[in-house]
Amino acid sequence: MILYLTTLLLLLALAPMLMSFMKALKMWLLFKRPVSLLQGYRDFSKLLTKETIVSQEAGAITRAAPFLVLSPLLVALFFLPPSVKGAYYVSFVDAFTLTGLIALSAFFLMLLGLDSASSFGGMGSSREAFIAALVEPAMVLTIFSVSMMAGDLGVGQAGVNLAEHFPKAHMASYLFAAISFFILLIAENGRIPVDNPETHLELTMVHEAMILDITGVYLAIVETAASVKFVIFASLFASLFMPFGLNLPIPAALGVFVLKLFFVAAAVALVEVNTAKLRLFKVPNLLGIAIVFAFLSLITFYVLGA
């Protein structure tokens, strides 16, 4: 249990650093001076000291929503596959529960945007709902497909089974699922080409539009939720699609797991540097590819056994 809690605290501690790492790598690739890897922690501590101002038009939802956005994600952290052998893990939570928790967090974020009574908040919430409606079915299909290959519908147990018995006979299905999940990781975390987390242009904002009217502690909590969501997706990708290193001694296994998280963050940064932001009405085309690959993974596994 101590090991289990230690790995959860490690994920929470790494979340801001992963976001800073992606930003630093992007700046380095663009020949700019990169930010420090500690920038995420500095931003968080600075926001805590800022005055919290709430719009006069905002209701009680604005005061409660930041906590409700973060809470389902913290619960989802407990259901991730283990990062080291012997650590406790919850084996009965399936794709539906995990996706539902992430969707619940997104729902409260949309409420936060709507409650601000600004045109930007409503616009951002509308766009978020549009994207989430396409992402969540594909996510359920993808995790369900990988769980079937692992021989257990529980996400935690599937991660352990994949580390012990890699599905070499189903490599085609496995690769289709990996491509689908990586697209979903980018979409659900509001990264380029689906969203640009560093812009405040009306034409391109999605996530930022919903949090324009909050400041101080509320903004710090919502930004923390965004980093926790990324670490959940990176951890799922590392455990389900790079299932090696789990059986190493504990310090080595933890080191390999952290390297895998940074590898996923580096891959996202590379995609962002080499891709342009898509127009909103072209985002369904990209998410359609994820849905097609998720279906292909299931069909290839069941029909062809490949």
PDB file of C-alpha atoms in Angstrom:
ATOM      1  CA  MET A   1       0.000   0.000   0.000  1.00  0.00           C
ATOM      2  CA  ILE A   2       2.889   2.380   0.827  1.00  0.00           C
ATOM      3  CA  LEU A   3       4.379   1.725  -2.604  1.00  0.00           C
ATOM      4  CA  TYR A   4       0.976   2.348  -4.201  1.00  0.00           C
ATOM      5  CA  LEU A   5       0.586   5.704  -2.451  1.00  0.00           C
ATOM      6  CA  THR A   6       4.203   6.617  -3.244  1.00  0.00           C
ATOM      7  CA  THR A   7       3.648   6.105  -6.972  1.00  0.00           C
ATOM      8  CA  LEU A   8       0.455   8.205  -6.834  1.00  0.00           C
ATOM      9  CA  LEU A   9       2.307  11.046  -5.101  1.00  0.00           C
ATOM     10  CA  LEU A  10       5.078  10.712  -7.684  1.00  0.00           C
ATOM     11  CA  LEU A  11       2.544  11.136 -10.499  1.00  0.00           C
ATOM     12  CA  LEU A  12       1.064  14.212  -8.806  1.00  0.00           C
ATOM     13  CA  ALA A  13       4.521  15.689  -8.278  1.00  0.00           C
ATOM     14  CA  LEU A  14       5.562  15.019 -11.872  1.00  0.00           C
ATOM     15  CA  ALA A  15       2.412  16.478 -13.463  1.00  0.00           C
ATOM     16  CA  PRO A  16       3.533  20.174 -13.516  1.00  0.00           C
ATOM     17  CA  MET A  17       7.054  19.169 -14.593  1.00  0.00           C
ATOM     18  CA  LEU A  18       5.724  17.230 -17.597  1.00  0.00           C
ATOM     19  CA  MET A  19       3.777  20.296 -18.750  1.00  0.00           C
ATOM     20  CA  SER A  20       6.883  22.472 -18.353  1.00  0.00           C
ATOM     21  CA  PHE A  21       8.973  19.857 -20.163  1.00  0.00           C
ATOM     22  CA  MET A  22       6.671  19.939 -23.187  1.00  0.00           C
ATOM     23  CA  LYS A  23       6.798  23.735 -23.283  1.00  0.00           C
ATOM     24  CA  ALA A  24      10.602  23.773 -22.865  1.00  0.00           C
ATOM     25  CA  LEU A  25      11.130  21.174 -25.597  1.00  0.00           C
ATOM     26  CA  LYS A  26       8.878  23.091 -28.002  1.00  0.00           C
ATOM     27  CA  MET A  27      10.777  26.340 -27.321  1.00  0.00           C
ATOM     28  CA  TRP A  28      14.129  24.579 -27.781  1.00  0.00           C
ATOM     29  CA  LEU A  29      12.998  23.077 -31.111  1.00  0.00           C
ATOM     30  CA  LEU A  30      11.856  26.553 -32.221  1.00  0.00           C
ATOM     31  CA  PHE A  31      15.291  28.024 -31.320  1.00  0.00           C
ATOM     32  CA  LYS A  32      13.899  29.969 -28.371  1.00  0.00           C
ATOM     33  CA  ARG A  33      15.243  30.076 -24.826  1.00  0.00           C
ATOM     34  CA  PRO A  34      13.438  27.189 -23.045  1.00  0.00           C
ATOM     35  CA  VAL A  35      11.579  27.684 -19.790  1.00  0.00           C
ATOM     36  CA  SER A  36      12.773  25.950 -16.637  1.00  0.00           C
ATOM     37  CA  LEU A  37      11.386  22.516 -15.813  1.00  0.00           C
ATOM     38  CA  LEU A  38      10.300  24.060 -12.498  1.00  0.00           C
ATOM     39  CA  GLN A  39       8.159  26.725 -14.199  1.00  0.00           C
ATOM     40  CA  GLY A  40       4.941  24.793 -13.528  1.00  0.00           C
ATOM     41  CA  TYR A  41       5.594  24.781  -9.770  1.00  0.00           C
ATOM     42  CA  ARG A  42       6.472  28.511  -9.851  1.00  0.00           C
ATOM     43  CA  ASP A  43       3.255  29.348 -11.714  1.00  0.00           C
ATOM     44  CA  PHE A  44       1.220  27.328  -9.218  1.00  0.00           C
ATOM     45  CA  SER A  45       2.774  29.045  -6.178  1.00  0.00           C
ATOM     46  CA  LYS A  46       2.355  32.466  -7.831  1.00  0.00           C
ATOM     47  CA  LEU A  47      -1.339  31.856  -8.542  1.00  0.00           C
ATOM     48  CA  LEU A  48      -1.899  30.878  -4.907  1.00  0.00           C
ATOM     49  CA  THR A  49      -0.712  34.339  -3.810  1.00  0.00           C
ATOM     50  CA  LYS A  50      -2.890  36.198  -6.347  1.00  0.00           C
ATOM     51  CA  GLU A  51      -6.219  37.716  -5.356  1.00  0.00           C
ATOM     52  CA  THR A  52      -9.193  35.547  -6.322  1.00  0.00           C
ATOM     53  CA  ILE A  53     -11.712  37.671  -8.221  1.00  0.00           C
ATOM     54  CA  VAL A  54     -15.114  36.338  -9.283  1.00  0.00           C
ATOM     55  CA  SER A  55     -17.374  38.009 -11.820  1.00  0.00           C
ATOM     56  CA  GLN A  56     -20.524  39.659 -10.464  1.00  0.00           C
ATOM     57  CA  GLU A  57     -22.577  37.628 -12.934  1.00  0.00           C
ATOM     58  CA  ALA A  58     -21.057  34.331 -11.783  1.00  0.00           C
ATOM     59  CA  GLY A  59     -23.058  32.051  -9.486  1.00  0.00           C
ATOM     60  CA  ALA A  60     -22.166  29.447  -6.892  1.00  0.00           C
ATOM     61  CA  ILE A  61     -21.020  27.042  -9.618  1.00  0.00           C
ATOM     62  CA  THR A  62     -17.943  29.145 -10.314  1.00  0.00           C
ATOM     63  CA  ARG A  63     -16.824  28.775  -6.683  1.00  0.00           C
ATOM     64  CA  ALA A  64     -17.429  25.016  -6.573  1.00  0.00           C
ATOM     65  CA  ALA A  65     -16.524  23.981 -10.135  1.00  0.00           C
ATOM     66  CA  PRO A  66     -12.693  24.161  -9.840  1.00  0.00           C
ATOM     67  CA  PHE A  67     -12.799  21.587  -7.017  1.00  0.00           C
ATOM     68  CA  LEU A  68     -15.319  19.446  -8.934  1.00  0.00           C
ATOM     69  CA  VAL A  69     -13.086  19.550 -12.034  1.00  0.00           C
ATOM     70  CA  LEU A  70     -10.090  18.276 -10.069  1.00  0.00           C
ATOM     71  CA  SER A  71     -11.833  15.688  -7.838  1.00  0.00           C
ATOM     72  CA  PRO A  72     -12.813  13.058 -10.507  1.00  0.00           C
ATOM     73  CA  LEU A  73      -9.282  13.183 -11.914  1.00  0.00           C
ATOM     74  CA  LEU A  74      -7.767  12.557  -8.477  1.00  0.00           C
ATOM     75  CA  VAL A  75     -10.097   9.562  -8.107  1.00  0.00           C
ATOM     76  CA  ALA A  76      -9.074   8.297 -11.567  1.00  0.00           C
ATOM     77  CA  LEU A  77      -5.424   8.356 -10.450  1.00  0.00           C
ATOM     78  CA  PHE A  78      -6.217   5.561  -7.971  1.00  0.00           C
ATOM     79  CA  PHE A  79      -7.428   3.298 -10.793  1.00  0.00           C
ATOM     80  CA  LEU A  80      -4.364   3.457 -13.045  1.00  0.00           C
ATOM     81  CA  PRO A  81      -2.257   0.349 -13.710  1.00  0.00           C
ATOM     82  CA  PRO A  82       0.688  -0.078 -11.311  1.00  0.00           C
ATOM     83  CA  SER A  83       4.059   1.353 -12.313  1.00  0.00           C
ATOM     84  CA  VAL A  84       6.110  -1.147 -10.260  1.00  0.00           C
ATOM     85  CA  LYS A  85       5.685  -4.837  -9.540  1.00  0.00           C
ATOM     86  CA  GLY A  86       4.110  -5.590  -6.181  1.00  0.00           C
ATOM     87  CA  ALA A  87       2.368  -2.243  -5.811  1.00  0.00           C
ATOM     88  CA  TYR A  88      -1.324  -2.443  -4.924  1.00  0.00           C
ATOM     89  CA  TYR A  89      -3.723  -1.650  -7.756  1.00  0.00           C
ATOM     90  CA  VAL A  90      -7.491  -1.604  -8.315  1.00  0.00           C
ATOM     91  CA  SER A  91      -8.228  -4.384 -10.779  1.00  0.00           C
ATOM     92  CA  PHE A  92     -11.999  -4.117 -11.294  1.00  0.00           C
ATOM     93  CA  VAL A  93     -12.255  -0.631 -12.847  1.00  0.00           C
ATOM     94  CA  ASP A  94     -12.914  -0.847 -16.576  1.00  0.00           C
ATOM     95  CA  ALA A  95     -12.813   1.540 -19.545  1.00  0.00           C
ATOM     96  CA  PHE A  96     -16.330   2.852 -18.868  1.00  0.00           C
ATOM     97  CA  THR A  97     -15.556   3.951 -15.307  1.00  0.00           C
ATOM     98  CA  LEU A  98     -12.257   5.597 -16.205  1.00  0.00           C
ATOM     99  CA  THR A  99     -13.743   7.416 -19.196  1.00  0.00           C
ATOM    100  CA  GLY A 100     -16.751   8.423 -17.107  1.00  0.00           C
ATOM    101  CA  LEU A 101     -14.563  10.059 -14.452  1.00  0.00           C
ATOM    102  CA  ILE A 102     -12.662  12.031 -17.084  1.00  0.00           C
ATOM    103  CA  ALA A 103     -15.956  13.030 -18.745  1.00  0.00           C
ATOM    104  CA  LEU A 104     -17.334  14.146 -15.362  1.00  0.00           C
ATOM    105  CA  SER A 105     -14.356  16.458 -14.908  1.00  0.00           C
ATOM    106  CA  ALA A 106     -14.904  17.891 -18.406  1.00  0.00           C
ATOM    107  CA  PHE A 107     -18.616  18.392 -17.613  1.00  0.00           C
ATOM    108  CA  PHE A 108     -17.846  20.557 -14.568  1.00  0.00           C
ATOM    109  CA  LEU A 109     -15.289  22.501 -16.608  1.00  0.00           C
ATOM    110  CA  MET A 110     -17.999  23.237 -19.187  1.00  0.00           C
ATOM    111  CA  LEU A 111     -20.337  24.372 -16.384  1.00  0.00           C
ATOM    112  CA  LEU A 112     -17.589  26.695 -15.156  1.00  0.00           C
ATOM    113  CA  GLY A 113     -17.346  28.263 -18.611  1.00  0.00           C
ATOM    114  CA  LEU A 114     -21.120  28.687 -18.894  1.00  0.00           C
ATOM    115  CA  ASP A 115     -21.501  30.121 -15.379  1.00  0.00           C
ATOM    116  CA  SER A 116     -19.153  33.000 -16.143  1.00  0.00           C
ATOM    117  CA  ALA A 117     -21.942  34.462 -18.340  1.00  0.00           C
ATOM    118  CA  SER A 118     -19.381  35.667 -20.875  1.00  0.00           C
ATOM    119  CA  SER A 119     -19.549  34.930 -24.580  1.00  0.00           C
ATOM    120  CA  PHE A 120     -16.067  33.371 -24.470  1.00  0.00           C
ATOM    121  CA  GLY A 121     -17.049  30.941 -21.697  1.00  0.00           C
ATOM    122  CA  GLY A 122     -20.124  29.750 -23.568  1.00  0.00           C
ATOM    123  CA  MET A 123     -18.173  29.414 -26.797  1.00  0.00           C
ATOM    124  CA  GLY A 124     -15.423  27.378 -25.103  1.00  0.00           C
ATOM    125  CA  SER A 125     -17.936  25.113 -23.344  1.00  0.00           C
ATOM    126  CA  SER A 126     -19.773  24.500 -26.606  1.00  0.00           C
ATOM    127  CA  ARG A 127     -16.532  23.555 -28.380  1.00  0.00           C
ATOM    128  CA  GLU A 128     -15.432  21.340 -25.469  1.00  0.00           C
ATOM    129  CA  ALA A 129     -18.756  19.445 -25.586  1.00  0.00           C
ATOM    130  CA  PHE A 130     -18.402  19.051 -29.358  1.00  0.00           C
ATOM    131  CA  ILE A 131     -14.926  17.504 -29.014  1.00  0.00           C
ATOM    132  CA  ALA A 132     -15.759  15.397 -25.933  1.00  0.00           C
ATOM    133  CA  ALA A 133     -18.745  13.816 -27.707  1.00  0.00           C
ATOM    134  CA  LEU A 134     -16.342  12.382 -30.289  1.00  0.00           C
ATOM    135  CA  VAL A 135     -13.443  11.530 -27.968  1.00  0.00           C
ATOM    136  CA  GLU A 136     -15.216   9.548 -25.259  1.00  0.00           C
ATOM    137  CA  PRO A 137     -16.748   6.739 -27.414  1.00  0.00           C
ATOM    138  CA  ALA A 138     -13.368   6.228 -29.104  1.00  0.00           C
ATOM    139  CA  MET A 139     -11.619   6.121 -25.732  1.00  0.00           C
ATOM    140  CA  VAL A 140     -13.980   3.445 -24.407  1.00  0.00           C
ATOM    141  CA  LEU A 141     -13.498   1.370 -27.567  1.00  0.00           C
ATOM    142  CA  THR A 142      -9.703   1.702 -27.488  1.00  0.00           C
ATOM    143  CA  ILE A 143      -9.227   0.791 -23.820  1.00  0.00           C
ATOM    144  CA  PHE A 144     -11.805  -1.997 -24.167  1.00  0.00           C
ATOM    145  CA  SER A 145      -9.895  -3.422 -27.148  1.00  0.00           C
ATOM    146  CA  VAL A 146      -6.559  -3.404 -25.286  1.00  0.00           C
ATOM    147  CA  SER A 147      -8.192  -4.904 -22.208  1.00  0.00           C
ATOM    148  CA  MET A 148      -9.555  -7.759 -24.330  1.00  0.00           C
ATOM    149  CA  MET A 149      -6.072  -8.423 -25.721  1.00  0.00           C
ATOM    150  CA  ALA A 150      -4.725  -8.441 -22.165  1.00  0.00           C
ATOM    151  CA  GLY A 151      -7.396 -10.935 -21.104  1.00  0.00           C
ATOM    152  CA  ASP A 152      -9.009  -8.771 -18.418  1.00  0.00           C
ATOM    153  CA  LEU A 153     -11.481  -5.882 -18.680  1.00  0.00           C
ATOM    154  CA  GLY A 154     -10.027  -4.196 -15.592  1.00  0.00           C
ATOM    155  CA  VAL A 155      -7.583  -1.493 -16.705  1.00  0.00           C
ATOM    156  CA  GLY A 156      -5.152  -2.071 -13.822  1.00  0.00           C
ATOM    157  CA  GLN A 157      -5.072  -5.846 -14.309  1.00  0.00           C
ATOM    158  CA  ALA A 158      -4.748  -5.360 -18.089  1.00  0.00           C
ATOM    159  CA  GLY A 159      -1.568  -3.310 -17.561  1.00  0.00           C
ATOM    160  CA  VAL A 160      -0.082  -6.101 -15.409  1.00  0.00           C
ATOM    161  CA  ASN A 161      -1.093  -8.832 -17.880  1.00  0.00           C
ATOM    162  CA  LEU A 162       0.410  -6.946 -20.832  1.00  0.00           C
ATOM    163  CA  ALA A 163       3.719  -6.586 -18.975  1.00  0.00           C
ATOM    164  CA  GLU A 164       3.825 -10.327 -18.256  1.00  0.00           C
ATOM    165  CA  HIS A 165       2.437 -11.619 -21.575  1.00  0.00           C
ATOM    166  CA  PHE A 166       2.925  -9.154 -24.422  1.00  0.00           C
ATOM    167  CA  PRO A 167       0.298  -9.895 -27.135  1.00  0.00           C
ATOM    168  CA  LYS A 168       2.715 -10.657 -29.984  1.00  0.00           C
ATOM    169  CA  ALA A 169       0.007 -12.604 -31.829  1.00  0.00           C
ATOM    170  CA  HIS A 170      -2.199  -9.490 -31.946  1.00  0.00           C
ATOM    171  CA  MET A 171       0.312  -6.853 -32.983  1.00  0.00           C
ATOM    172  CA  ALA A 172      -1.928  -5.386 -35.712  1.00  0.00           C
ATOM    173  CA  SER A 173      -4.824  -4.805 -33.286  1.00  0.00           C
ATOM    174  CA  TYR A 174      -2.398  -3.497 -30.687  1.00  0.00           C
ATOM    175  CA  LEU A 175      -0.858  -0.925 -33.052  1.00  0.00           C
ATOM    176  CA  PHE A 176      -4.282   0.265 -34.218  1.00  0.00           C
ATOM    177  CA  ALA A 177      -5.289   0.806 -30.585  1.00  0.00           C
ATOM    178  CA  ALA A 178      -2.015   2.635 -29.826  1.00  0.00           C
ATOM    179  CA  ILE A 179      -2.528   5.078 -32.737  1.00  0.00           C
ATOM    180  CA  SER A 180      -6.118   5.691 -31.687  1.00  0.00           C
ATOM    181  CA  PHE A 181      -5.194   6.329 -28.040  1.00  0.00           C
ATOM    182  CA  PHE A 182      -2.386   8.745 -28.941  1.00  0.00           C
ATOM    183  CA  ILE A 183      -4.803  10.850 -31.032  1.00  0.00           C
ATOM    184  CA  LEU A 184      -7.256  10.816 -28.121  1.00  0.00           C
ATOM    185  CA  LEU A 185      -4.485  11.844 -25.712  1.00  0.00           C
ATOM    186  CA  ILE A 186      -3.807  14.914 -27.829  1.00  0.00           C
ATOM    187  CA  ALA A 187      -7.498  15.782 -28.241  1.00  0.00           C
ATOM    188  CA  GLU A 188      -8.566  15.253 -24.640  1.00  0.00           C
ATOM    189  CA  ASN A 189      -5.678  17.322 -23.303  1.00  0.00           C
ATOM    190  CA  GLY A 190      -6.299  20.231 -25.659  1.00  0.00           C
ATOM    191  CA  ARG A 191      -2.999  20.024 -27.519  1.00  0.00           C
ATOM    192  CA  ILE A 192      -2.184  21.027 -31.107  1.00  0.00           C
ATOM    193  CA  PRO A 193      -3.680  20.239 -33.653  1.00  0.00           C
ATOM    194  CA  VAL A 194      -7.012  20.053 -31.750  1.00  0.00           C
ATOM    195  CA  ASP A 195      -6.485  23.021 -29.412  1.00  0.00           C
ATOM    196  CA  ASN A 196      -3.654  25.420 -28.643  1.00  0.00           C
ATOM    197  CA  PRO A 197      -3.098  25.845 -24.885  1.00  0.00           C
ATOM    198  CA  GLU A 198      -0.924  28.913 -25.429  1.00  0.00           C
ATOM    199  CA  THR A 199      -3.328  31.053 -27.423  1.00  0.00           C
ATOM    200  CA  HIS A 200      -6.101  33.457 -26.462  1.00  0.00           C
ATOM    201  CA  LEU A 201      -7.439  34.059 -29.958  1.00  0.00           C
ATOM    202  CA  GLU A 202     -11.205  33.855 -30.218  1.00  0.00           C
ATOM    203  CA  LEU A 203     -11.076  31.709 -33.344  1.00  0.00           C
ATOM    204  CA  THR A 204      -8.907  28.987 -31.793  1.00  0.00           C
ATOM    205  CA  MET A 205      -9.591  28.905 -28.041  1.00  0.00           C
ATOM    206  CA  VAL A 206     -11.282  25.915 -26.458  1.00  0.00           C
ATOM    207  CA  HIS A 207      -9.880  25.170 -22.991  1.00  0.00           C
ATOM    208  CA  GLU A 208      -8.603  28.700 -22.349  1.00  0.00           C
ATOM    209  CA  ALA A 209     -11.976  30.246 -23.260  1.00  0.00           C
ATOM    210  CA  MET A 210     -13.649  28.426 -20.357  1.00  0.00           C
ATOM    211  CA  ILE A 211     -11.182  29.677 -17.724  1.00  0.00           C
ATOM    212  CA  LEU A 212     -10.651  33.273 -18.882  1.00  0.00           C
ATOM    213  CA  ASP A 213     -12.777  34.697 -16.058  1.00  0.00           C
ATOM    214  CA  ILE A 214     -11.197  32.902 -13.102  1.00  0.00           C
ATOM    215  CA  THR A 215      -8.099  33.933 -11.193  1.00  0.00           C
ATOM    216  CA  GLY A 216      -6.005  33.114  -8.153  1.00  0.00           C
ATOM    217  CA  VAL A 217      -6.644  29.867  -6.302  1.00  0.00           C
ATOM    218  CA  TYR A 218      -9.458  28.804  -8.658  1.00  0.00           C
ATOM    219  CA  LEU A 219      -7.193  29.143 -11.682  1.00  0.00           C
ATOM    220  CA  ALA A 220      -4.394  27.274  -9.863  1.00  0.00           C
ATOM    221  CA  ILE A 221      -6.783  24.358  -9.190  1.00  0.00           C
ATOM    222  CA  VAL A 222      -8.027  24.225 -12.804  1.00  0.00           C
ATOM    223  CA  GLU A 223      -4.459  24.347 -14.152  1.00  0.00           C
ATOM    224  CA  THR A 224      -3.524  21.553 -11.737  1.00  0.00           C
ATOM    225  CA  ALA A 225      -6.473  19.535 -13.042  1.00  0.00           C
ATOM    226  CA  ALA A 226      -5.191  19.992 -16.614  1.00  0.00           C
ATOM    227  CA  SER A 227      -1.733  18.689 -15.652  1.00  0.00           C
ATOM    228  CA  VAL A 228      -3.242  15.758 -13.692  1.00  0.00           C
ATOM    229  CA  LYS A 229      -5.370  14.832 -16.717  1.00  0.00           C
ATOM    230  CA  PHE A 230      -2.270  14.786 -18.912  1.00  0.00           C
ATOM    231  CA  VAL A 231      -0.379  12.584 -16.458  1.00  0.00           C
ATOM    232  CA  ILE A 232      -3.357  10.163 -16.364  1.00  0.00           C
ATOM    233  CA  PHE A 233      -3.320   9.817 -20.159  1.00  0.00           C
ATOM    234  CA  ALA A 234       0.494   9.582 -20.298  1.00  0.00           C
ATOM    235  CA  SER A 235       0.460   6.939 -17.562  1.00  0.00           C
ATOM    236  CA  LEU A 236      -2.221   4.920 -19.376  1.00  0.00           C
ATOM    237  CA  PHE A 237      -0.251   5.093 -22.618  1.00  0.00           C
ATOM    238  CA  ALA A 238       2.968   4.084 -20.824  1.00  0.00           C
ATOM    239  CA  SER A 239       1.337   1.150 -19.021  1.00  0.00           C
ATOM    240  CA  LEU A 240      -0.875  -0.184 -21.825  1.00  0.00           C
ATOM    241  CA  PHE A 241       1.224   0.485 -24.932  1.00  0.00           C
ATOM    242  CA  MET A 242       4.786   0.416 -23.563  1.00  0.00           C
ATOM    243  CA  PRO A 243       4.362  -2.440 -21.054  1.00  0.00           C
ATOM    244  CA  PHE A 244       7.993  -3.083 -20.184  1.00  0.00           C
ATOM    245  CA  GLY A 245      10.028  -2.453 -17.059  1.00  0.00           C
ATOM    246  CA  LEU A 246       7.279  -3.452 -14.614  1.00  0.00           C
ATOM    247  CA  ASN A 247       9.154  -6.557 -13.457  1.00  0.00           C
ATOM    248  CA  LEU A 248      12.445  -4.741 -12.777  1.00  0.00           C
ATOM    249  CA  PRO A 249      13.587  -3.980  -9.209  1.00  0.00           C
ATOM    250  CA  ILE A 250      11.526  -1.144  -7.713  1.00  0.00           C
ATOM    251  CA  PRO A 251      14.013   1.788  -8.208  1.00  0.00           C
ATOM    252  CA  ALA A 252      14.727   0.709 -11.808  1.00  0.00           C
ATOM    253  CA  ALA A 253      11.023   0.158 -12.556  1.00  0.00           C
ATOM    254  CA  LEU A 254      10.155   3.621 -11.230  1.00  0.00           C
ATOM    255  CA  GLY A 255      12.976   5.144 -13.292  1.00  0.00           C
ATOM    256  CA  VAL A 256      11.805   3.379 -16.465  1.00  0.00           C
ATOM    257  CA  PHE A 257       8.208   4.458 -15.826  1.00  0.00           C
ATOM    258  CA  VAL A 258       9.215   8.112 -15.395  1.00  0.00           C
ATOM    259  CA  LEU A 259      11.272   7.928 -18.605  1.00  0.00           C
ATOM    260  CA  LYS A 260       8.236   6.564 -20.427  1.00  0.00           C
ATOM    261  CA  LEU A 261       6.137   9.506 -19.186  1.00  0.00           C
ATOM    262  CA  PHE A 262       8.734  11.977 -20.470  1.00  0.00           C
ATOM    263  CA  PHE A 263       8.884  10.059 -23.760  1.00  0.00           C
ATOM    264  CA  VAL A 264       5.114  10.488 -24.213  1.00  0.00           C
ATOM    265  CA  ALA A 265       5.428  14.210 -23.366  1.00  0.00           C
ATOM    266  CA  ALA A 266       8.281  14.555 -25.896  1.00  0.00           C
ATOM    267  CA  ALA A 267       6.185  12.834 -28.585  1.00  0.00           C
ATOM    268  CA  VAL A 268       3.310  15.281 -27.957  1.00  0.00           C
ATOM    269  CA  ALA A 269       5.721  18.241 -28.125  1.00  0.00           C
ATOM    270  CA  LEU A 270       7.156  16.973 -31.436  1.00  0.00           C
ATOM    271  CA  VAL A 271       3.659  16.655 -32.898  1.00  0.00           C
ATOM    272  CA  GLU A 272       2.830  20.198 -31.755  1.00  0.00           C
ATOM    273  CA  VAL A 273       5.964  21.687 -33.317  1.00  0.00           C
ATOM    274  CA  ASN A 274       5.412  19.952 -36.635  1.00  0.00           C
ATOM    275  CA  THR A 275       1.638  20.392 -36.939  1.00  0.00           C
ATOM    276  CA  ALA A 276      -0.616  23.375 -37.509  1.00  0.00           C
ATOM    277  CA  LYS A 277      -3.755  23.968 -35.470  1.00  0.00           C
ATOM    278  CA  LEU A 278      -6.787  22.518 -37.245  1.00  0.00           C
ATOM    279  CA  ARG A 279      -9.935  24.515 -37.898  1.00  0.00           C
ATOM    280  CA  LEU A 280     -12.626  23.454 -35.450  1.00  0.00           C
ATOM    281  CA  PHE A 281     -14.797  21.894 -38.145  1.00  0.00           C
ATOM    282  CA  LYS A 282     -11.881  19.741 -39.304  1.00  0.00           C
ATOM    283  CA  VAL A 283     -11.297  18.307 -35.821  1.00  0.00           C
ATOM    284  CA  PRO A 284     -14.009  15.611 -36.369  1.00  0.00           C
ATOM    285  CA  ASN A 285     -11.941  14.323 -39.303  1.00  0.00           C
ATOM    286  CA  LEU A 286      -8.970  13.709 -36.972  1.00  0.00           C
ATOM    287  CA  LEU A 287     -11.148  12.206 -34.246  1.00  0.00           C
ATOM    288  CA  GLY A 288     -12.891  10.110 -36.907  1.00  0.00           C
ATOM    289  CA  ILE A 289      -9.500   8.558 -37.641  1.00  0.00           C
ATOM    290  CA  ALA A 290      -9.191   7.662 -33.948  1.00  0.00           C
ATOM    291  CA  ILE A 291     -12.652   6.073 -33.977  1.00  0.00           C
ATOM    292  CA  VAL A 292     -11.843   4.125 -37.157  1.00  0.00           C
ATOM    293  CA  PHE A 293      -8.575   2.827 -35.683  1.00  0.00           C
ATOM    294  CA  ALA A 294     -10.400   1.843 -32.469  1.00  0.00           C
ATOM    295  CA  PHE A 295     -12.972  -0.135 -34.513  1.00  0.00           C
ATOM    296  CA  LEU A 296     -10.206  -1.649 -36.641  1.00  0.00           C
ATOM    297  CA  SER A 297      -8.442  -2.772 -33.490  1.00  0.00           C
ATOM    298  CA  LEU A 298     -11.550  -4.555 -32.223  1.00  0.00           C
ATOM    299  CA  ILE A 299     -12.477  -6.074 -35.594  1.00  0.00           C
ATOM    300  CA  THR A 300      -8.933  -7.218 -36.318  1.00  0.00           C
ATOM    301  CA  PHE A 301      -8.717  -8.832 -32.899  1.00  0.00           C
ATOM    302  CA  TYR A 302     -12.086 -10.621 -33.073  1.00  0.00           C
ATOM    303  CA  VAL A 303     -12.367 -11.500 -36.773  1.00  0.00           C
ATOM    304  CA  LEU A 304      -8.781 -12.000 -37.917  1.00  0.00           C
ATOM    305  CA  GLY A 305      -7.183 -12.745 -34.563  1.00  0.00           C
ATOM    306  CA  ALA A 306      -4.243 -10.557 -35.559  1.00  0.00           C
TER     307      ALA A 306
END
